[in-house]
Coordinates of C-alpha atoms in Angstrom, one line a residue:
X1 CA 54.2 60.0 65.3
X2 CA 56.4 60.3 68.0
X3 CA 58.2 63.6 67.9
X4 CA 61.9 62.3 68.7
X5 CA 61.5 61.0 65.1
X6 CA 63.9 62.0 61.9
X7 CA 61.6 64.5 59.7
X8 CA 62.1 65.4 56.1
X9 CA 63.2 69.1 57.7
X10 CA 65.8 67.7 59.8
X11 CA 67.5 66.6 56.7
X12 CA 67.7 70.1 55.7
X13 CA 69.5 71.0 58.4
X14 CA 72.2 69.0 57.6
X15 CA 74.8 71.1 56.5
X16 CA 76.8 68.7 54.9
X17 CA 74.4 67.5 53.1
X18 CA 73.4 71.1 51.3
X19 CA 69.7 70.0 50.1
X20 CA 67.2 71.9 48.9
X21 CA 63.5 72.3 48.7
X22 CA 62.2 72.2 45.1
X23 CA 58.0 71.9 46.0
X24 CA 56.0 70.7 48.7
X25 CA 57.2 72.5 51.4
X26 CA 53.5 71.5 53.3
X27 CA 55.5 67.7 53.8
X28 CA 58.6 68.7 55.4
X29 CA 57.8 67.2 58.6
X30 CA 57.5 63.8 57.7
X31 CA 58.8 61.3 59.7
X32 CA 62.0 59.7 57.3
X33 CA 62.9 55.9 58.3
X34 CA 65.3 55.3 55.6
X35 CA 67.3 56.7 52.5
X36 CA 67.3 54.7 49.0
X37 CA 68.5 55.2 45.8
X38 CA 66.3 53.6 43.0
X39 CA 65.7 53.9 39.1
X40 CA 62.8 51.9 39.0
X41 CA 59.6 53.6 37.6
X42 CA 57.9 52.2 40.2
X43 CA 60.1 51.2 43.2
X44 CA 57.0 50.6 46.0
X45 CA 56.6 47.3 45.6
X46 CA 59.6 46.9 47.9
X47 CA 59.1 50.2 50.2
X48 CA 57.8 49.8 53.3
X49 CA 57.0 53.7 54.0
X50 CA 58.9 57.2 55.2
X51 CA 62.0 56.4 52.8
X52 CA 63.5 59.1 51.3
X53 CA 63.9 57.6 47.7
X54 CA 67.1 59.2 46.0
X55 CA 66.9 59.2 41.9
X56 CA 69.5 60.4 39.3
X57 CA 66.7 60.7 36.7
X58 CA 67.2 57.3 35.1
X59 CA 63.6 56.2 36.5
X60 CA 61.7 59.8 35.7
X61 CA 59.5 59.7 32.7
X62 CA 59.6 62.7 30.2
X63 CA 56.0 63.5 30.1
X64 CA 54.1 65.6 32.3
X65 CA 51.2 62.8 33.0
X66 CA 54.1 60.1 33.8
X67 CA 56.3 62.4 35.8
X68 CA 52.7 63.4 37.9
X69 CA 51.8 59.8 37.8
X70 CA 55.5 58.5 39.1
X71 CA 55.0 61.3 42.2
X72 CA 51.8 60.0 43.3
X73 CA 52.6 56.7 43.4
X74 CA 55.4 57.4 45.4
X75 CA 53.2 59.4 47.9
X76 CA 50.7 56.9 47.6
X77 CA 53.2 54.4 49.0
X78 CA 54.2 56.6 51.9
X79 CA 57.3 57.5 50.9
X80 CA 58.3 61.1 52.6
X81 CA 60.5 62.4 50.3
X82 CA 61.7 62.1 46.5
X83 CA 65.3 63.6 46.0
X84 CA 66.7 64.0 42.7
X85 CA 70.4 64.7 41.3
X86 CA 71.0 68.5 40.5
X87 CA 71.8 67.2 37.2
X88 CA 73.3 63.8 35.3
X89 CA 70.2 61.6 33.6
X90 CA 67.3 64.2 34.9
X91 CA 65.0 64.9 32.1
X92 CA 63.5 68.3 32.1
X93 CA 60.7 68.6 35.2
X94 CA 57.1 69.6 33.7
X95 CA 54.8 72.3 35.8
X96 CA 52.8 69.1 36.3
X97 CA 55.1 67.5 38.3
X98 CA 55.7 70.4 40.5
X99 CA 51.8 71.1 41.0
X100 CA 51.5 67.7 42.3
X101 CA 54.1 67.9 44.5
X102 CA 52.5 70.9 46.2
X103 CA 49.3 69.3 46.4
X104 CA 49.8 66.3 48.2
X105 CA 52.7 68.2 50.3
X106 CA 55.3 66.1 48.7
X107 CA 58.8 67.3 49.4
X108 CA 60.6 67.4 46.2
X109 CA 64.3 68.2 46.9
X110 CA 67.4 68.7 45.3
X111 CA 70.9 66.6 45.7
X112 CA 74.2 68.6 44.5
X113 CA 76.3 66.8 41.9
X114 CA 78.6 67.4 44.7
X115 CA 76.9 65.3 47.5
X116 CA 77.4 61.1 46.7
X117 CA 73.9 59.5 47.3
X118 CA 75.8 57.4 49.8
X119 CA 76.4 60.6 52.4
X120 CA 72.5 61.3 52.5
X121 CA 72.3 57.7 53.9
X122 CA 74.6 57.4 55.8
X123 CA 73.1 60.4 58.0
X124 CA 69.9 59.0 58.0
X125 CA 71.5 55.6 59.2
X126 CA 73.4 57.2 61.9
X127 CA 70.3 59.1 62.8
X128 CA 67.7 55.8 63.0
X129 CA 70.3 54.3 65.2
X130 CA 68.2 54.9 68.5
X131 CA 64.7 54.3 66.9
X132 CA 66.6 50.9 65.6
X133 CA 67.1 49.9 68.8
X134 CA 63.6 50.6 69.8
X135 CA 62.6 48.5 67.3
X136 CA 65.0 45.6 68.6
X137 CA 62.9 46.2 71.8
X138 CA 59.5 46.0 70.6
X139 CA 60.4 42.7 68.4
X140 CA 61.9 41.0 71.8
X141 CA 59.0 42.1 74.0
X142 CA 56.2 41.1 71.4
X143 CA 57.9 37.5 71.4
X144 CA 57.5 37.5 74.8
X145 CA 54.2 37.9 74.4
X146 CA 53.9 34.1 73.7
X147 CA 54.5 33.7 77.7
X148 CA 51.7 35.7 78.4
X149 CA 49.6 33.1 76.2
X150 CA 50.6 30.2 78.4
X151 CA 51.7 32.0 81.9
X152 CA 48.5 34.4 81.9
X153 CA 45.9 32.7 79.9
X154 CA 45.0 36.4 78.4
X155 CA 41.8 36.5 76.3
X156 CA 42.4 37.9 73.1
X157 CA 41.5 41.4 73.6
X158 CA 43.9 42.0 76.5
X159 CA 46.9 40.3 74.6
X160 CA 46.2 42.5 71.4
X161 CA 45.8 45.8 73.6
X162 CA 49.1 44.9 75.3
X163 CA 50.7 44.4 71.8
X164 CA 49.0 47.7 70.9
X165 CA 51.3 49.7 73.5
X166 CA 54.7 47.7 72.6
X167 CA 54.4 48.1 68.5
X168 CA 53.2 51.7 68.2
X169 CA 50.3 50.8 66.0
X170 CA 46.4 50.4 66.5
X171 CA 45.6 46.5 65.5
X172 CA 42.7 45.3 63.6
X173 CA 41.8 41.6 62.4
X174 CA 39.6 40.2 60.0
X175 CA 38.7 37.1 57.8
X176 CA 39.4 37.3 54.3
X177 CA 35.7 38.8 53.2
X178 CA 35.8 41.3 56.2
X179 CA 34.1 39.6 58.6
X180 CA 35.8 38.9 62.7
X181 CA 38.5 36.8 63.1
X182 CA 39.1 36.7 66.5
X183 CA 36.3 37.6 69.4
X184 CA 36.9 41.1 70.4
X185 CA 38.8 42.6 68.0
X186 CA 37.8 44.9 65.6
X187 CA 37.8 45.2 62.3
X188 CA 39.2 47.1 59.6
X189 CA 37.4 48.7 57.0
X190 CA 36.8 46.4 54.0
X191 CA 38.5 49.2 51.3
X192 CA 42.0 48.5 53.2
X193 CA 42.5 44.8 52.4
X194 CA 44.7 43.8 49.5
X195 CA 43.1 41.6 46.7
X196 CA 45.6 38.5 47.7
X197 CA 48.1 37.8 50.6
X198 CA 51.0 38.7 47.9
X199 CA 50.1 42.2 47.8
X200 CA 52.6 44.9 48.8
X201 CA 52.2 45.3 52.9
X202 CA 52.2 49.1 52.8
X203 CA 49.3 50.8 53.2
X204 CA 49.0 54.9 54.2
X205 CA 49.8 55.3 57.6
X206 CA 50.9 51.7 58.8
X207 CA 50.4 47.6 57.0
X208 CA 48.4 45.2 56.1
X209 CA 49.4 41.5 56.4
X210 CA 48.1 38.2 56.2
X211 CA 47.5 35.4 59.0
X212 CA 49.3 32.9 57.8
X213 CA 47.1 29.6 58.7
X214 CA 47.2 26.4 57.0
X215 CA 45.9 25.9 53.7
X216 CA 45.7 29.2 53.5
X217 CA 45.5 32.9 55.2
X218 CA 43.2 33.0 58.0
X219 CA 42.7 36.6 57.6
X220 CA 44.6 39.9 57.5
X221 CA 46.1 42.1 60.4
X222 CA 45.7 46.0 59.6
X223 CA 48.4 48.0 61.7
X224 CA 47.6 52.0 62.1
X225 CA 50.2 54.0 63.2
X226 CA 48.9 55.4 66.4
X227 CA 49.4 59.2 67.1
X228 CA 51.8 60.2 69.5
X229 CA 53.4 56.7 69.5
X230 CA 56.7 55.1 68.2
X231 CA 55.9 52.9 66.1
X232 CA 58.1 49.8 66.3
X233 CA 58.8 49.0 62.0
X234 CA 57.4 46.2 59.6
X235 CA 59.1 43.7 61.6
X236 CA 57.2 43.7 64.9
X237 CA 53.9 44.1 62.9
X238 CA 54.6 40.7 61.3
X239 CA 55.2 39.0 64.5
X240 CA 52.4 40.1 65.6
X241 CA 50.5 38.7 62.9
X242 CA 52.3 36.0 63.9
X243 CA 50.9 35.8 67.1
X244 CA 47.2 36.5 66.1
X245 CA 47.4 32.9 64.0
X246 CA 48.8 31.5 67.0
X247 CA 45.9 32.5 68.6
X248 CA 43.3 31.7 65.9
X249 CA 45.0 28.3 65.9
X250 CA 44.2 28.3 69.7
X251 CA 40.5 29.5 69.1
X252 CA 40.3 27.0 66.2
X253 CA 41.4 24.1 68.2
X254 CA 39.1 25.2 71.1
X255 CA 36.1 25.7 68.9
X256 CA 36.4 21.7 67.6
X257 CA 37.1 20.4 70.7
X258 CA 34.0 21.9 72.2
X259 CA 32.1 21.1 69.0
X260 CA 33.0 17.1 69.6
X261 CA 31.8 17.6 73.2
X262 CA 28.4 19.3 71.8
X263 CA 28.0 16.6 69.5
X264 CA 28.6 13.9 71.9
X265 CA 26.1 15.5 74.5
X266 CA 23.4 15.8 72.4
X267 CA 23.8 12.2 71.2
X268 CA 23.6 11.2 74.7
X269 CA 20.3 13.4 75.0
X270 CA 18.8 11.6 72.0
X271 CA 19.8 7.8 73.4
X272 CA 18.3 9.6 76.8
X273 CA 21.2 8.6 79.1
X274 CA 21.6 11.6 80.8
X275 CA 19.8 12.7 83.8
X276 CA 18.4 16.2 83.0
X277 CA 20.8 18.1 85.8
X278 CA 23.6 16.8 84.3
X279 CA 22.1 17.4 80.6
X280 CA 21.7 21.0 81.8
X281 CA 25.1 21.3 83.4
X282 CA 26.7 20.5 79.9
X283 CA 24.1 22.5 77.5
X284 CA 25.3 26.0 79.9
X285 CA 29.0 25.0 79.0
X286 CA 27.7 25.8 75.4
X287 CA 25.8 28.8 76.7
X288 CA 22.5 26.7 75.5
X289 CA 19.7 28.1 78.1
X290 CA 15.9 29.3 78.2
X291 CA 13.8 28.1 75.4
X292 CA 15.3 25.7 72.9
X293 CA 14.5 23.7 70.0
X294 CA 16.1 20.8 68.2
X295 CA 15.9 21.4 64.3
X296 CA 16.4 18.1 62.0
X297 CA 18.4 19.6 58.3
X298 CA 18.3 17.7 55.0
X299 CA 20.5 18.9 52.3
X300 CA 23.7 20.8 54.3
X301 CA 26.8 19.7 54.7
X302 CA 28.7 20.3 58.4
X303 CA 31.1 22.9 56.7
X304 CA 27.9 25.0 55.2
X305 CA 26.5 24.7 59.1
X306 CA 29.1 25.4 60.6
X307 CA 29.8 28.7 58.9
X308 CA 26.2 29.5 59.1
X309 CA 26.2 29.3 63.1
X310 CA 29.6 30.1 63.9
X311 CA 28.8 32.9 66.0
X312 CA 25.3 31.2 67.4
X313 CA 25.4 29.0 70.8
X314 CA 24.6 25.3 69.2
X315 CA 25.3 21.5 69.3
X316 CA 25.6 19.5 65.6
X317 CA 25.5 15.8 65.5
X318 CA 25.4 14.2 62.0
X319 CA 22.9 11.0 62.5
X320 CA 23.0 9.5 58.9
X321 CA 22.4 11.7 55.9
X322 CA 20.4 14.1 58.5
X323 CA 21.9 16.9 60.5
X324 CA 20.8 17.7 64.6
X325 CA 20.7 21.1 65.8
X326 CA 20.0 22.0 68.9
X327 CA 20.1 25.7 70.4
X328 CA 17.4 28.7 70.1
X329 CA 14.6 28.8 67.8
X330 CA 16.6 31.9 66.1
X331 CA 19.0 28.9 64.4
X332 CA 16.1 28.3 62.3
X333 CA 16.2 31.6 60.2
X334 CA 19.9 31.2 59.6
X335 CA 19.7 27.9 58.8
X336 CA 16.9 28.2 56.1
X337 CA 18.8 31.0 54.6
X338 CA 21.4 27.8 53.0
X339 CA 20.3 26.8 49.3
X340 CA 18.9 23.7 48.8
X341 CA 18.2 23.2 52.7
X342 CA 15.1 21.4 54.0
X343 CA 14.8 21.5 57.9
X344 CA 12.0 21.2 60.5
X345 CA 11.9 22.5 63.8
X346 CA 10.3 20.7 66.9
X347 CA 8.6 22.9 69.9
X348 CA 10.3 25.1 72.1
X349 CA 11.4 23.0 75.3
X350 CA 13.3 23.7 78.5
X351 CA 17.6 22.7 78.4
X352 CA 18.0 18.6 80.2
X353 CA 14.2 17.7 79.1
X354 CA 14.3 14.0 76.8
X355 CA 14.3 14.5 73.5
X356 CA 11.9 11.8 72.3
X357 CA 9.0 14.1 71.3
X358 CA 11.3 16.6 70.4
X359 CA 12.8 14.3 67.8
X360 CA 10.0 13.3 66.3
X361 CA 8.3 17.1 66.2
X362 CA 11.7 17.7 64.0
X363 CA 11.3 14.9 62.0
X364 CA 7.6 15.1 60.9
X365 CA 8.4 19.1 60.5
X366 CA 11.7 17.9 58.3
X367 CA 9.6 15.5 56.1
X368 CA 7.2 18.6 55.4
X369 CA 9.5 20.5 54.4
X370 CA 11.1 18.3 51.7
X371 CA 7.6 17.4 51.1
X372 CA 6.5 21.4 50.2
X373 CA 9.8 22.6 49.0
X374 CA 9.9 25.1 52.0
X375 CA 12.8 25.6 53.6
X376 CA 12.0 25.5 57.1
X377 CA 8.9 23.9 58.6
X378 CA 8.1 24.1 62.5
X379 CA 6.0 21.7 64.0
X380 CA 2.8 23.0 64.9
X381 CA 2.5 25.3 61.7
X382 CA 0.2 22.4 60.8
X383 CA -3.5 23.2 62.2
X384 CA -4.1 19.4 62.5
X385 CA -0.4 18.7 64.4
X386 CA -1.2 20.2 67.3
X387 CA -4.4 17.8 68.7
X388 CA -2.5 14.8 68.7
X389 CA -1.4 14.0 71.4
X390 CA 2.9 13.9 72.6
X391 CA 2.7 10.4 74.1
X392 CA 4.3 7.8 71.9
X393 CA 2.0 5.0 72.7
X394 CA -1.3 6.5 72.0
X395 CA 0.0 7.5 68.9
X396 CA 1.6 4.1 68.0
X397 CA -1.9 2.5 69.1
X398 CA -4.1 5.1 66.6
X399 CA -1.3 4.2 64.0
X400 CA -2.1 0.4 64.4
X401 CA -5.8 0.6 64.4
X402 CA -6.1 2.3 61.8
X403 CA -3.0 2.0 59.2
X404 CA -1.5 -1.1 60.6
X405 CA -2.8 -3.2 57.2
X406 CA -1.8 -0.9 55.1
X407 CA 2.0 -0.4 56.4
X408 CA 2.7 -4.2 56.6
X409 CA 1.2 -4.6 53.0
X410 CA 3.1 -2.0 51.8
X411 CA 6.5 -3.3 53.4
X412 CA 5.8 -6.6 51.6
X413 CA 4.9 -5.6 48.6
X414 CA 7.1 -2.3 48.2
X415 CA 4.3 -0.6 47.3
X416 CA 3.4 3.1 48.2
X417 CA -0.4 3.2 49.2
X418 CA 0.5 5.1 52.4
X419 CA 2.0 7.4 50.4
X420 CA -0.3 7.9 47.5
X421 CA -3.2 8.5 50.1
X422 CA -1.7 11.1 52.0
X423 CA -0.6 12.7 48.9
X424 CA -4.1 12.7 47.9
X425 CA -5.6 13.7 51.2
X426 CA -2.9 16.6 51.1
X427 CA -4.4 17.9 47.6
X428 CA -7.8 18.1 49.0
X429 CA -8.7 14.5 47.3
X430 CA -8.2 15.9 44.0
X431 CA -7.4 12.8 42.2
X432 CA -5.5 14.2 38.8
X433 CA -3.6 16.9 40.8
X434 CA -2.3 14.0 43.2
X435 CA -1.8 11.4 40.5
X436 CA 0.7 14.1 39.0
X437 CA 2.6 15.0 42.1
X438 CA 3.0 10.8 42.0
X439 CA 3.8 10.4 38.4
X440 CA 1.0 8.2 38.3
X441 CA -1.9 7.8 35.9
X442 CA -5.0 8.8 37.6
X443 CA -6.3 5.2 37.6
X444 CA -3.6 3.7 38.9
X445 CA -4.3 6.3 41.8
X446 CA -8.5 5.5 42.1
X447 CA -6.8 2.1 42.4
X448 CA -4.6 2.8 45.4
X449 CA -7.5 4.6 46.3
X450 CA -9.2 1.6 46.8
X451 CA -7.0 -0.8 48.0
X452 CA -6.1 1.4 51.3
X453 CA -10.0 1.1 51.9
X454 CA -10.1 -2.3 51.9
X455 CA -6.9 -3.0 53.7
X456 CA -7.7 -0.3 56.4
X457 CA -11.2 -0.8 56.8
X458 CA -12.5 2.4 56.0
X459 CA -14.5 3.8 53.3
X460 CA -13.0 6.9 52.4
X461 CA -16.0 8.5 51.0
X462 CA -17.0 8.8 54.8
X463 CA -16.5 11.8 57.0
X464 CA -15.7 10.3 59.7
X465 CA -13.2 7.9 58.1
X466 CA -11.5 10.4 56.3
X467 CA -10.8 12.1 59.7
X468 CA -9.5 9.3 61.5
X469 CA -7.7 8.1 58.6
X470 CA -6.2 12.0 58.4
X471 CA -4.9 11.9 62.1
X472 CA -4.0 8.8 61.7
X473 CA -1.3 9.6 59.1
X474 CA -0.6 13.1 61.1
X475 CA 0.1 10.2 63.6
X476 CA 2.3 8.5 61.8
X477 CA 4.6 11.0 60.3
X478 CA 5.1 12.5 63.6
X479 CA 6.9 8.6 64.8
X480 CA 8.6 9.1 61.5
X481 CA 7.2 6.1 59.3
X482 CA 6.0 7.6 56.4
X483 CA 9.7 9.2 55.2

């Protein structure tokens, strides 16, 4: 506290006031901003710390556990002083009482009969008058601080340390569960913030106050009075928390914009209409660089994505009921950390190269993973992936020889011998286990079975034609057609 500051002590001095000091001597040089009388048993919903709270008795209970009880939530509430009347309504003051007070160095004082409430605040009013006007100050200079957000461009940290010296108080911001709210600020610790944005703002040595955003508070702004400072009052706190959702409105607004952009550029990748400088150019502007991947996801919404990789350098596109990622191969672990999610994840590949193979890596990974349950698949896990080859029309060519048949007859016929092969292939050719993964009687599946041999051409009780017929749908999934 700053020491030009009106202490419990001072008030003592006062002759005309003519207090005394019934316990907690220890507290007497607590800073006093204001002097209130009250008969509420519990006045601190509407304190706002180092009031001197004036009672006739009226509010005092007459046990011992409520008059120690009444005390400490006084104290709790930072309140710097509790003075009572020498005698009217007082009920008779329990040892309790007076223990606690010396405890917690509570001053406890004493108010003649003689001395009108009034006169007590009136001296501290008269007292205040110059750390009122300080607070005037503070308030003016910390809306000024909205000029600094436009004239200076100041990055968060720099505006909150400049609001730092102006108010008094150290600042912290968080979201709602604890987490950041704003880049560069810290955060408070998670037992300080209140259980909803209606809860008292006092808080032992400063406040705690909610970002007001839309919909809903963005977060809380702790405020610590900072030793050897003035602090500046409730008031300036609040605009300051006013100016923090200014700025997370700023940040917010930033963050979408650039999202569009990332979306839009990695569209453009995908449709391949952008020369790779220029692809690179715009993938550093979202701090994309070295190794990246492109990751397909099945069963996430944008919002669940979003909050997963808030804090990760990425581009989203939604493309259907699929989901685009594209940023470091470290996405993958968050992302397979959402329930329900399916996702695969292509080869690593150097920022501005064409996304064709890439695509198709991330969808034959994604259809593996919905296939196996797991939540993230990478492309190449799969011993038999990685000897195809990454050229498009060799793989379209093995496809034909050997499958062409059998995907035109299943097109025609809705029919799912593509499907009921691999499946089988998948379960080592054991016919029951397959049939039950299709839902299928087993001799509807030797049937299948069958038909794909004479549509393709191969006997698959042969070695060899089981292999090419293997790569052949290794083929295929990688272009995407057996989804």
């Amino acid at each position: 506290m700053a020491t030009n500051k009106l202490t419990v002590e001072d008030l003592l001095s006062y002759p005309a006031l003519q207090l005394t000091v019934r316990a907690g001597s220890g507290g007497l040089g607590r800073s006093v901003s204001w002097a209130h009388a009250s008969e509420l048993a519990d006045p601190t919903p509407w304190l706002l710390g180092a009031e001197v709270i004036m009672t006739a008795g009226l509010a005092v209970p007459r046990t011992a556990a409520g008059q120690r009880a009444y005390l400490e939530r006084l104290d709790d509430a930072g309140v710097s002083a509790l003075a009572l009347s020498a005698q009217l309504h007082m009920p008779p003051l329990h040892d309790a009482f007076f223990r606690a007070a010396e405890e917690r160095g509570f001053p406890v004082l004493e108010v003649p009969l003689a001395v009108p409430f009034i006169a007590v605040s009136q001296e501290v009013a008269a007292s205040v008058q110059e750390d009122a006007r300080h607070r005037l100050g503070a308030q003016l200079q910390v809306f000024g601080s909205l000029r600094w957000l436009v004239a200076e461009d100041l990055d968060t940290p720099t505006l909150l340390r400049r609001l730092e010296r102006l108010s008094g108080y150290d600042v912290y911001l968080c979201t709602p569960q604890g987490r950041p709210l704003l880049p560069g600020v810290p955060v408070p610790g998670a037992g300080v913030l209140p259980a909803s944005a209606d809860a008292p703002p006092t808080i032992p040595g400063g406040f705690v106050l909610p970002v007001p955003a839309p919909g809903g508070p963005a977060g809380f702004l702790v405020a610590y009075e900072r030793e050897g400072a003035q602090p500046a009052g409730l008031a300036v706190v609040q605009h300051i928390a006013t100016v923090a959702a200014l700025r997370v409105a700023m940040v917010r607004t930033e963050r979408e914009t650039l999202r569009r952009e990332g979306a839009e550029t990695l569209a453009e990748l995908l449709q391949e209409v952008l020369d790779p400088e220029t692809a690179r150019r715009r993938l550093a502007r979202h701090a994309i660089e070295g190794d990246t991947v492109l990751i397909v996801v099945r069963g996430a919404t944008d919002e669940a994505l979003l909050r997963c990789l808030q804090d990760q350098p990425h581009l989203l596109l939604t493309w259907g009921e699929d989901r685009y990622v594209l940023g470091s191969g470290e996405l993958a672990e968050e992302i397979g950390g959402l329930p329900g999610v399916a996702a695969g994840m292509s080869r690593t590949f150097l920022p501005g190269a064409a996304l064709r193979v890439a695509e198709r890596e991330a969808l034959w990974a994604v259809s593996k993973a919905v296939e196996s349950g797991r939540p993230v698949v990478r492309y190449g896990d799969d011993s038999t992936g990685r000897w195809l080859p990454d050229d498009p029309a060799v793989l379209t060519a093995l496809v034909e020889h050997v499958l062409g048949e059998v995907l035109r007859y299943d097109a025609a016929h809705d029919s799912q011998l593509l499907v009921s092969v691999r499946t089988w292939m998948e379960r080592d050719r054991r016919t029951e286990t397959a049939a039950a993964a299709l839902h299928i009687h087993p001799n509807t599946l030797s049937y299948r079975l069958r038909r794909f041999g004479t549509l393709a051409g191969r006997d698959l009780g042969s070695t060899g034609a089981l292999a090419e017929v293997w790569l052949a749908i290794q083929a295929a999934g990688t272009l995407g057609l057996t989804d």
